[in-house]
Short mmCIF file of C-alpha atoms in Angstrom, two decimals:
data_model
loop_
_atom_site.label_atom_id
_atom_site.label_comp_id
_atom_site.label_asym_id
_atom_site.label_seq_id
_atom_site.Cartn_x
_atom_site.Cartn_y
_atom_site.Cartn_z
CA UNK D 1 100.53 67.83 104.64
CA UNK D 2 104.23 67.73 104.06
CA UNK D 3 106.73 70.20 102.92
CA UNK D 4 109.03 69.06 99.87
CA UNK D 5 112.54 68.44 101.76
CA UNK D 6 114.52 70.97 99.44
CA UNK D 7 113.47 74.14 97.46
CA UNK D 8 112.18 72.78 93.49
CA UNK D 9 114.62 74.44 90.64
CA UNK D 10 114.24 75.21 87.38
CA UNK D 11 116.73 72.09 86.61
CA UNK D 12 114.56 70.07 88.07
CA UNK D 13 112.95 67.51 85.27
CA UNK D 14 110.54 66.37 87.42
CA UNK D 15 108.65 69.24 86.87
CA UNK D 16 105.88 69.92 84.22
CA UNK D 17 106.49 73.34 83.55
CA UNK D 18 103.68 75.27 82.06
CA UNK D 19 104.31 77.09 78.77
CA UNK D 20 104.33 81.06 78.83
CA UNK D 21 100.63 82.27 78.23
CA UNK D 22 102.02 84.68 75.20
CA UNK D 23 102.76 82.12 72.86
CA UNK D 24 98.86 81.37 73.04
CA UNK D 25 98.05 85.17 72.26
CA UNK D 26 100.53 86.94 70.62
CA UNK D 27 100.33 91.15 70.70
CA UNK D 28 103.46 92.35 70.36
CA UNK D 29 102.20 95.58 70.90
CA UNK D 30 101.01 95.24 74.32
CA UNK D 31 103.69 96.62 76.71
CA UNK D 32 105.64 94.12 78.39
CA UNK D 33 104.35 94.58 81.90
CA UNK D 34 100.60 94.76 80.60
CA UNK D 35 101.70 91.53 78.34
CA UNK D 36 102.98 89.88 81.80
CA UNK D 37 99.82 90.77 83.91
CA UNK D 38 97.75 89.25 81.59
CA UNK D 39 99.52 86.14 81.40
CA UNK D 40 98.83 85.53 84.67
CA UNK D 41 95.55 86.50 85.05
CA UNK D 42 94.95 83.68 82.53
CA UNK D 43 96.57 81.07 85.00
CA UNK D 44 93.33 80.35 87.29
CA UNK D 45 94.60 80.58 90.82
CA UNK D 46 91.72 81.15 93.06
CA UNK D 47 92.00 80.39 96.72
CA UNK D 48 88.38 79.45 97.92
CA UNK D 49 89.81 79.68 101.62
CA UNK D 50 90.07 76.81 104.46
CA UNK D 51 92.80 74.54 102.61
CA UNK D 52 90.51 75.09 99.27
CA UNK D 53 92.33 76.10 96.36
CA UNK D 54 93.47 75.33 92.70
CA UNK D 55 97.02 76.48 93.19
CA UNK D 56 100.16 78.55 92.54
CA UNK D 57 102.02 76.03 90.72
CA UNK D 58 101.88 77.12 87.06
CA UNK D 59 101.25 80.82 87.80
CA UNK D 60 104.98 79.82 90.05
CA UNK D 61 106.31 78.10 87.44
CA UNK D 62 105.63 81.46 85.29
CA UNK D 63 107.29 83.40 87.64
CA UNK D 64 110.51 81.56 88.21
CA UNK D 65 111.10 81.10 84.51
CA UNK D 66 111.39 85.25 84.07
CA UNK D 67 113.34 85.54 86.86
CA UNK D 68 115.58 82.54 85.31
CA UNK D 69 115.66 84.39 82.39
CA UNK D 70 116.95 87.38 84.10
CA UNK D 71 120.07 85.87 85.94
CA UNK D 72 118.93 84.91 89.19
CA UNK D 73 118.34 81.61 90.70
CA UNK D 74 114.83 81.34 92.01
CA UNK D 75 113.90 78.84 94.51
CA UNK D 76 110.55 77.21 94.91
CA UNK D 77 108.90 75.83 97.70
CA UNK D 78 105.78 73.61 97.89
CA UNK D 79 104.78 73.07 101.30
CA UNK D 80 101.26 71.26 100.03
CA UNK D 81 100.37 70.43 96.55
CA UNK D 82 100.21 73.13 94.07
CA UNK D 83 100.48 75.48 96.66
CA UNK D 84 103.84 76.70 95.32
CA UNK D 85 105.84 80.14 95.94
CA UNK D 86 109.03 81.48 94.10
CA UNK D 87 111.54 83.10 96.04
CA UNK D 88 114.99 84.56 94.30
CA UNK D 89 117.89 86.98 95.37
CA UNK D 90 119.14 90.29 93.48
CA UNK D 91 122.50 91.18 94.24
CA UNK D 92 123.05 95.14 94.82
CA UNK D 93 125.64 97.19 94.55
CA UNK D 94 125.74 98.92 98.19
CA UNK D 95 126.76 95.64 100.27
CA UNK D 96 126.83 98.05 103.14
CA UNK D 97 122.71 98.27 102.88
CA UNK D 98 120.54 95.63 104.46
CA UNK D 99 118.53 94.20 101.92
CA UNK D 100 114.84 94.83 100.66
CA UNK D 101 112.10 92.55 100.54
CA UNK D 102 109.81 93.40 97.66
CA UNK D 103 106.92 91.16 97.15
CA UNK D 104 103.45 89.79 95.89
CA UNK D 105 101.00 86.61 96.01
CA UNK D 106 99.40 84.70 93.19
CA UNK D 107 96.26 83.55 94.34
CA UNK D 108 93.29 85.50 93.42
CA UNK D 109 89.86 85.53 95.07
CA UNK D 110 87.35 83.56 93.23
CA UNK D 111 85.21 85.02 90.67
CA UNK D 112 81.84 84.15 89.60
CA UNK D 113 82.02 84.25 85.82
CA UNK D 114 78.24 85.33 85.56
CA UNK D 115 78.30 88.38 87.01
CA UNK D 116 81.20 90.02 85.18
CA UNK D 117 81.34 91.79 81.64
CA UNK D 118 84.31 89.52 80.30
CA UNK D 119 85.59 86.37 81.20
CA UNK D 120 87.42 86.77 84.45
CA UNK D 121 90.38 84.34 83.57
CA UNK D 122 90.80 86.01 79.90
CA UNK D 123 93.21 88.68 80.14
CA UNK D 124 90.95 91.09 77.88
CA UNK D 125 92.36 94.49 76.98
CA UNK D 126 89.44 96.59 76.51
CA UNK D 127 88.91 100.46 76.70
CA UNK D 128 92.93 101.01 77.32
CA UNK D 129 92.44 98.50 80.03
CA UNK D 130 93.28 95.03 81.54
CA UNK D 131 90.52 92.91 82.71
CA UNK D 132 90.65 90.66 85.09
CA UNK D 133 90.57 88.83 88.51
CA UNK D 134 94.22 89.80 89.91
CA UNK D 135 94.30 92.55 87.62
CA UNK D 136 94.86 94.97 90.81
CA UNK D 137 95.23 92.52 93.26
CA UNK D 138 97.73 91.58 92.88
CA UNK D 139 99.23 90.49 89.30
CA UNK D 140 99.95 93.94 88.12
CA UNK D 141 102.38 94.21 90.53
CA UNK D 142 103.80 90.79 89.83
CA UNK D 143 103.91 92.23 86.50
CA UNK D 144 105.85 95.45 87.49
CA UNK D 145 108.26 93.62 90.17
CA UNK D 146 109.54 91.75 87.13
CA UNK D 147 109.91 94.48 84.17
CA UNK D 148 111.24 97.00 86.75
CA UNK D 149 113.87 94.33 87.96
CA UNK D 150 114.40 93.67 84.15
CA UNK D 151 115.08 96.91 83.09
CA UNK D 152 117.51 97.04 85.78
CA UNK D 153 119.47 94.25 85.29
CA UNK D 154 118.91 94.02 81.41
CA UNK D 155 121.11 97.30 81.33
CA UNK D 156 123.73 96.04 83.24
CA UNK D 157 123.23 97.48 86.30
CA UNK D 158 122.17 96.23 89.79
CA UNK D 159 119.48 97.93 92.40
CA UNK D 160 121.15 99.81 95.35
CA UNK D 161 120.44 96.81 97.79
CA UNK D 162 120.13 93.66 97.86
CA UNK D 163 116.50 92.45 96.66
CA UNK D 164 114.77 89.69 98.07
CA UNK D 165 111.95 89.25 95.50
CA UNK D 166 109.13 86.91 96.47
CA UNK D 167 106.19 85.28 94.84
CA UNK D 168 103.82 83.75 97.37
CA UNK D 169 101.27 81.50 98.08
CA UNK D 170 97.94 81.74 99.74
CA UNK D 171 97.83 85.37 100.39
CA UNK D 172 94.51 85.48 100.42
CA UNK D 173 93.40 83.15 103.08
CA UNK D 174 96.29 84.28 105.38
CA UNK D 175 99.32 83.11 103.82
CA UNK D 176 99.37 79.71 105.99
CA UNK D 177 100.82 77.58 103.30
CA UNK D 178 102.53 80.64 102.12
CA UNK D 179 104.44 83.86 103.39
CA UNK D 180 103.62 82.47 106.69
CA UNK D 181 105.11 78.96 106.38
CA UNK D 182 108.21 80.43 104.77
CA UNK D 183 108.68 82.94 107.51
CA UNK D 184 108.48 80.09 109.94
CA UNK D 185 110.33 77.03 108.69
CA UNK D 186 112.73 79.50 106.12
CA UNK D 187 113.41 82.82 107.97
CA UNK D 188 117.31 82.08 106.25
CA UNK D 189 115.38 83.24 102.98
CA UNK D 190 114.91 87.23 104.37
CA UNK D 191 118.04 87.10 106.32
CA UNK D 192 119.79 90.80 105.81
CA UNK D 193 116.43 92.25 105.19
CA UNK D 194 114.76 95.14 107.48
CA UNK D 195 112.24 96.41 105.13
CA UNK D 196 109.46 95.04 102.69
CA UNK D 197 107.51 96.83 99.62
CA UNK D 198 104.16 95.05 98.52
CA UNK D 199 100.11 95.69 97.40
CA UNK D 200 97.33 98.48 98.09
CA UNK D 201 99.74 101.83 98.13
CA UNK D 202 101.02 103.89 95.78
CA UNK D 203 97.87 104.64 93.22
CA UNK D 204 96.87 107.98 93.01
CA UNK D 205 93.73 109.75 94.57
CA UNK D 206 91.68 113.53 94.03
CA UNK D 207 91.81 115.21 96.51
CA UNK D 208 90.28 118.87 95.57
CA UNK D 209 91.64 118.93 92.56
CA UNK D 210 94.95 117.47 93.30
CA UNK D 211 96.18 114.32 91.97
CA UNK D 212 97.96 112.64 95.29
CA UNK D 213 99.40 109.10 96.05
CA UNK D 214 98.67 106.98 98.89
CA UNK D 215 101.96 105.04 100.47
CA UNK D 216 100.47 102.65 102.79
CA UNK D 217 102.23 102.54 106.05
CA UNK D 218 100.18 100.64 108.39
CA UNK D 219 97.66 97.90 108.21
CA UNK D 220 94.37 97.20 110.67
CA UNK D 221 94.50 94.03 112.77
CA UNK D 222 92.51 91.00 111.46
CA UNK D 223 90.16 88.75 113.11
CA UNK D 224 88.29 85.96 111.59
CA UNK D 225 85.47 84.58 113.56
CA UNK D 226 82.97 81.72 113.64
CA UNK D 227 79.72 82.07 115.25
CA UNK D 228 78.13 79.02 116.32
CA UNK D 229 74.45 78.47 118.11
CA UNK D 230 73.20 75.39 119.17
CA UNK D 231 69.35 74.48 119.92
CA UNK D 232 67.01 71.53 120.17
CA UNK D 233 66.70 69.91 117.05
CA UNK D 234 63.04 68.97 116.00
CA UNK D 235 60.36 68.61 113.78
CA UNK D 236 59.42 71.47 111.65
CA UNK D 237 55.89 72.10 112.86
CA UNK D 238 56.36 72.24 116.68
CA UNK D 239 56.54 75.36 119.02
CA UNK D 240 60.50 75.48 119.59
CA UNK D 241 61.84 78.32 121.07
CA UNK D 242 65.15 76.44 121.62
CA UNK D 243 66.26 77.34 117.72
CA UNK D 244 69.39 77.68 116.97
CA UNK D 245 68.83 79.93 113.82
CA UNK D 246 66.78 82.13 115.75
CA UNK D 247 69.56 82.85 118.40
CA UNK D 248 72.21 82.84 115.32
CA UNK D 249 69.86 84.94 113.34
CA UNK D 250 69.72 87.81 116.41
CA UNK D 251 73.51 87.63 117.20
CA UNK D 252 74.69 88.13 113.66
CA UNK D 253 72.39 91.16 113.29
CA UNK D 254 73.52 93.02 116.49
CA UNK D 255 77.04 92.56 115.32
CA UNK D 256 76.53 93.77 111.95
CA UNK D 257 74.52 96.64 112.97
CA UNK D 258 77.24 98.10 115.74
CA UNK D 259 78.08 101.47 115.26
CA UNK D 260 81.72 101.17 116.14
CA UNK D 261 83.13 104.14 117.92
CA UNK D 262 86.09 106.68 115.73
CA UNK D 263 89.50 106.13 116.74
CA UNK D 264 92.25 107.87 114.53
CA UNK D 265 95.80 106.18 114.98
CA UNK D 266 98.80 108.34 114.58
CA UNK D 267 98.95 107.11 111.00
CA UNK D 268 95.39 108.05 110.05
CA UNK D 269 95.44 111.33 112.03
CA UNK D 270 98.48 112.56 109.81
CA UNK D 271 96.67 111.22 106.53
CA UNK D 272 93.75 113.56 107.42
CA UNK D 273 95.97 116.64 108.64
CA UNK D 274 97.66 116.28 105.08
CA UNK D 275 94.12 116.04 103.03
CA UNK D 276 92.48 118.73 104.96
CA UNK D 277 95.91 121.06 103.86
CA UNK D 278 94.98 120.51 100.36
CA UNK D 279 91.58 121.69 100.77
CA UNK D 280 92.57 124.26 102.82
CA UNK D 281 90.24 123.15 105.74
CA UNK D 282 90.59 122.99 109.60
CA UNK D 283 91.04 119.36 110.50
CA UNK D 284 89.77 120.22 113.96
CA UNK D 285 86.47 121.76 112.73
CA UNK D 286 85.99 119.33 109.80
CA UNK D 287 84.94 115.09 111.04
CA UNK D 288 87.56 112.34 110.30
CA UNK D 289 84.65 111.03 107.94
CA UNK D 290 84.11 113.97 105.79
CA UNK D 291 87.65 114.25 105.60
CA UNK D 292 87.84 110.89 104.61
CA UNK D 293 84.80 111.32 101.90
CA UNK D 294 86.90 113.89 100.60
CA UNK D 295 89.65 111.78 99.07
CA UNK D 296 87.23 110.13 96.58
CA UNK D 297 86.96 106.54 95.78
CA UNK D 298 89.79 106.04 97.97
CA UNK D 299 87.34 106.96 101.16
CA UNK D 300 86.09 103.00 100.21
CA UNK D 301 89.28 102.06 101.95
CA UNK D 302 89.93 104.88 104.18
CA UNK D 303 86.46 105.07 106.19
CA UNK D 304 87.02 101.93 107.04
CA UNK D 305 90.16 103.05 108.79
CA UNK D 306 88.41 105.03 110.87
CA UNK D 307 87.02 102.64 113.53
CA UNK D 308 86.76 98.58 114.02
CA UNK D 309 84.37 96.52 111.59
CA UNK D 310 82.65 93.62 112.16
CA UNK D 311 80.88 92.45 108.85
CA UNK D 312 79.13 89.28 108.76
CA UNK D 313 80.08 87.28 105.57
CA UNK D 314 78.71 83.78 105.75
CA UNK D 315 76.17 82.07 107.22
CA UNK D 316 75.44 78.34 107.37
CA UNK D 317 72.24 76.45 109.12
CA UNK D 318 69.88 73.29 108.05
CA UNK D 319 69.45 70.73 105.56
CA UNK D 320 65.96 70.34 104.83
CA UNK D 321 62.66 72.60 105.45
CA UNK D 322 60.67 70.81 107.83
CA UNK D 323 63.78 70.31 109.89
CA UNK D 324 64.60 72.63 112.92
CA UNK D 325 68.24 72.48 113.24
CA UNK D 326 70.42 71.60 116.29
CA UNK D 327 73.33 73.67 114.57
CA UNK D 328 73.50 77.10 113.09
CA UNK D 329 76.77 78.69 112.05
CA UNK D 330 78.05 82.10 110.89
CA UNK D 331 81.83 84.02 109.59
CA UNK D 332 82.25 87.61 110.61
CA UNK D 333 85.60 89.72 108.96
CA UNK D 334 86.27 91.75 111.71
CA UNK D 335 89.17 94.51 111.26
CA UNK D 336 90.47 96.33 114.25
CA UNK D 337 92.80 99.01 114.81
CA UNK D 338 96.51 98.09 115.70
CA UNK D 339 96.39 96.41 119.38
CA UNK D 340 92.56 96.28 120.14
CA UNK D 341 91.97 92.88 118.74
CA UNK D 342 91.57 91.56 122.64
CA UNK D 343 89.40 94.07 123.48
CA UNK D 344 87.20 94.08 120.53
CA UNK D 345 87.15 90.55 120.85
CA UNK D 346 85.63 90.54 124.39
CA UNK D 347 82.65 92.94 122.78
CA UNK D 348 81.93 91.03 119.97
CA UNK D 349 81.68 88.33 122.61
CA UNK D 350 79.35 90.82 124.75
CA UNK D 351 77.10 91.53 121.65
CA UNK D 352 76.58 88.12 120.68
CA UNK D 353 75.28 86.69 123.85
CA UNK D 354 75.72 84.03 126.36
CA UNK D 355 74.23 81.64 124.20
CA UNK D 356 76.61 82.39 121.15
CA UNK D 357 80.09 80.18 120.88
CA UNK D 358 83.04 82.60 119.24
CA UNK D 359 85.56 80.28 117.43
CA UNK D 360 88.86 81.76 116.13
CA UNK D 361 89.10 80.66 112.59
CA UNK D 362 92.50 83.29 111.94
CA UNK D 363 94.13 86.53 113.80
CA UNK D 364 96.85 88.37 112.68
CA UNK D 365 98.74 91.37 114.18
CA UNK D 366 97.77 95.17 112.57
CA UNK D 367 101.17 97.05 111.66
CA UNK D 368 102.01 100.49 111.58
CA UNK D 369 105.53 101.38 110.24
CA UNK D 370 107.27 104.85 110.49
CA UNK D 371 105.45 107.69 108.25
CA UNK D 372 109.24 109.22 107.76
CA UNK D 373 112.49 108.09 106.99
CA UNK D 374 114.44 107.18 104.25
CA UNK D 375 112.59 104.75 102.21
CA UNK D 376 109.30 106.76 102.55
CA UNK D 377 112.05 110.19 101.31
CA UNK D 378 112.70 107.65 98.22
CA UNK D 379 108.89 106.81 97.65
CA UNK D 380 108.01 110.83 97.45
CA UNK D 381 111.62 111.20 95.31
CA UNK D 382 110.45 107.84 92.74
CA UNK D 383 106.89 109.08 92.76
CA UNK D 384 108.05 113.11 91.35
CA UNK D 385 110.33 111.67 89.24
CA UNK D 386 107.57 111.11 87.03
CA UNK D 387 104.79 112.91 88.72
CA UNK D 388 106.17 116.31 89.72
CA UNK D 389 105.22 117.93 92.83
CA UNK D 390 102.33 115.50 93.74
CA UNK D 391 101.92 114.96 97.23
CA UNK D 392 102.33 111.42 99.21
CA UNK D 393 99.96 110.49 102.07
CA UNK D 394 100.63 107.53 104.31
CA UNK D 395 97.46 105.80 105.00
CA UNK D 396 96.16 102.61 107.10
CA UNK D 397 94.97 99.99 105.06
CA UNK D 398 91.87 98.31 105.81
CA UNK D 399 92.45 94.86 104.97
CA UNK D 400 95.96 93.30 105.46
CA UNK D 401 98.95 91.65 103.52
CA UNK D 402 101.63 89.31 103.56
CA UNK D 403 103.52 92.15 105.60
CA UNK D 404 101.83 90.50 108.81
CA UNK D 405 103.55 87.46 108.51
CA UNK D 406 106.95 89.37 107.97
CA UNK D 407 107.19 91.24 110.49
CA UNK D 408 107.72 88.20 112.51
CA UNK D 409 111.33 88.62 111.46
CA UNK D 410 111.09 92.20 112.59
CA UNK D 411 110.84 93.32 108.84
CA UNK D 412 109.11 96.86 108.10
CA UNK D 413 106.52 96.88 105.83
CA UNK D 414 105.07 99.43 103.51
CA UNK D 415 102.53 99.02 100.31
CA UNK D 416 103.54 100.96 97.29
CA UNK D 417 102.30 99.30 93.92
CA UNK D 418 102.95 102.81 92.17
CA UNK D 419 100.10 102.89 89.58
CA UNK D 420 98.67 106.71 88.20
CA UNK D 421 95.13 106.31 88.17
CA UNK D 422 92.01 108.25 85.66
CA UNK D 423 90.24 110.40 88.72
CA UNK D 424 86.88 108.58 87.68
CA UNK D 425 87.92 105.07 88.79
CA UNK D 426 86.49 103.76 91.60
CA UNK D 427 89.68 101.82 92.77
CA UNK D 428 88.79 100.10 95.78
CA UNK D 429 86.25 98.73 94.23
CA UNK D 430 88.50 96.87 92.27
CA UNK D 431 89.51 94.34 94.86
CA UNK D 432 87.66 91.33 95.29
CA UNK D 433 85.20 92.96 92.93
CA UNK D 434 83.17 92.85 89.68
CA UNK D 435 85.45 93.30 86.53
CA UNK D 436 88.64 94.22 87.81
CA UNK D 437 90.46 95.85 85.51
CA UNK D 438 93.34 98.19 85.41
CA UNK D 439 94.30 100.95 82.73
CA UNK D 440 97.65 99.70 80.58
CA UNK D 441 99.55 102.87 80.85
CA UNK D 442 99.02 103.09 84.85
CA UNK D 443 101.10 99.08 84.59
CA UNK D 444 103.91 101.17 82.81
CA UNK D 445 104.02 104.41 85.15
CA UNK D 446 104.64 101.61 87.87
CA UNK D 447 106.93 99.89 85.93
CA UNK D 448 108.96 102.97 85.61
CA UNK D 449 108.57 104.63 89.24
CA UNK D 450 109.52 101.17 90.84
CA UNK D 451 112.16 100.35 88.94
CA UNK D 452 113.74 104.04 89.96
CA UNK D 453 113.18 103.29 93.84
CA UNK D 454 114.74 99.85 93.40
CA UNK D 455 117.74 101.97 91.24
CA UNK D 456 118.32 104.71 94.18
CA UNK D 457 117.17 103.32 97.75
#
């Protein structure tokens, strides 16, 4: 695997650029940062994981030729093939300000085509919504990090700071070839920058009857595990107690069965304190769970908060059925809470057994930023600018982001994809799930909300 030896231009006519989606689907009545999303839902970038993937490149290519279009001078970098991410500057008009870093991937998780109501890859606007895989995670903020930049410079006028904006690769298997890489071979890229905006924060939640919004200020650690049991390998028909499937087959149910213990972090213990003020409630005679259950479909995310998980997602053993395998394998997702990924580790280790090898496959710090301060003061002031008086929660997100990898430069990260959400939508459910789809005026309430934060902070 090499790295190209200098960042790819849009000069550069060794480049097939791929042709803007819209001019395949014209509907000029289709707001611009609905029109946007669906473009690049229609550009097929799923990442199957371990090196597997179809690629960035024209989903990139995309990318850099609106921000082209829009003054700046993107870069692109291609540290394996296809694997592309788009990187650009936006000059602001307080020099005195250290810069911003606001930013989103382009891979998608795959999709199996059969089990959704639409073709995943289509871009389909039906029932006031966008349909899609990347639809919420994350091309409609792609979408909304270019119209909101777009409005602001298309009027002439420049955001407070200075914006890094950044398109990148791979998000979803870690960012290796991506926001990773980049932080490690082109840290020059974020130089000035102390803060970062990016996905899962900033859509609205019920919560008794109020509408709220949940600013993500902290992420769980991540641990990716392999599982691996060895035995006697032999014919089908004989007494073997030596099986590796059979010691496999025990581990991976104790793990997935553990009742992990609660542990509230200062971040989720403030997120709670906040709900149970809505609903008028004690938080000390109510549980963290039904406090939790209380905010709706966003308890999907925030239960998981709660405590450690450890969910097996993969298992892999044999090749034919008279066979007894000398080999059986298995992949557990396990998300702990911020600085208990060595001590998790050694229980997971406990549970499985003596006979049970624990390979790393990836690990990744868990974050949590301040809860205060003044860009969270400009979320609440973007977010009742066009949502008066609704409340802002800071929350722990379950899963993780490209935030990880920059705060290897010391860079504070936050997730605020602003989007005002119908109380019946089951959000969370959204990512990595069947028919993903988002409603077309929640894209333009982001549009709006981010481009105001970007105008003022």
């Amino acid at each position: 695997m090499a790295e190209t030896s200098a960042p790819q231009s849009e000069s550069d006519p060794a480049r097939d650029r791929a042709e803007p989606a819209p001019e395949r689907d014209l509907e000029p009545e289709l707001e611009e940062t609905a029109r946007i999303a669906r473009d690049l839902i229609r550009f097929d970038t799923s990442n199957y994981g371990e090196g597997k993937a179809k690629g960035e490149r024209e989903a990139a290519e995309y990318v850099e030729a609106r921000l082209s279009a829009l003054g700046l001078s993107p870069q692109m970098f291609e540290p394996e093939p296809r694997r592309t991410s788009v990187v650009a500057r936006v000059p602001g008009r307080n020099p005195d300000k250290p810069a911003l870093v606001l930013h989103g991937h382009l891979d998608v998780v795959p999709a199996d085509a059969r089990n959704w109501s639409v073709d995943p890859f289509a871009g389909e606007i039906r029932d006031g919504m966008l349909w899609g895989r990347g639809a919420v995670d994350m091309k409609d903020m792609d979408a909304m990090m270019l119209t909101a930049l777009g409005d602001i410079l298309g009027s002439g006028r420049l955001p407070e700071r200075e914006i890094v904006v950044a398109y990148f690769a791979d998000e979803e298997a870690g960012g290796g070839v991506g926001a990773s890489r980049l932080v490690d071979d082109h840290p020059e890229l974020f130089a000035g920058a102390t803060e970062a905006i990016s996905e899962v924060g900033g859509y609205s939640i019920t919560v008794g009857g109020t509408r709220a919004y949940l600013l993500q200020t902290g992420e769980k650690s991540l641990l990716w595990v392999r599982l691996v049991a060895r035995g006697t390998a032999a014919h089908g028909s004989r007494l073997i107690r030596d099986n590796a499937i059979t010691k496999l087959a025990g581990a991976i149910a104790r793990i997935g069965s553990t009742e992990w213990p609660v542990r509230l972090t200062g971040t989720t213990r403030e997120l709670l304190d906040r709900v149970a003020d809505v609903l008028g409630v004690d938080p000390q005679q109510v549980s963290p769970d039904e406090l939790a259950l209380a905010t709706g479909s966003a308890s999907g995310f925030i239960t998981a908060t709660l405590r450690t998980t450890s969910n097996p997602t993969g298992l892999e053993a044999g090749y034919k059925h008279n066979v007894i395998p000398d080999r059986a394998e298995a992949l557990v997702d396990i998300r702990t809470l911020p600085g208990e990924e060595d001590a998790v580790l050694a229980e997971i280790a406990r549970i499985a057994g003596d006979d049970i090898e624990i390979q790393i496959v990836h690990r990744d710090v868990g974050l949590e930023s301040p809860t205060s301060g003044a860009l969270v003061d400009a979320v609440h002031a973007a977010i009742h600018a066009h949502d008066p008086g609704a409340p802002v929660f800071p929350y722990l997100l379950s899963g993780g982001t490209d935030n990880k990898s920059l705060s290897r430069l010391g860079i504070t990260g936050y997730g605020f994809a602003p989007l005002r959400l119908p109380e019946g939508l089951d959000f969370p459910a959204m990512f990595h799930g069947v028919d993903e789809r988002v409603p077309l005026d929640a894209l333009f309430f982001g549009r709006q909300v981010l481009r105001d934060l970007l105008l003022d902070y």
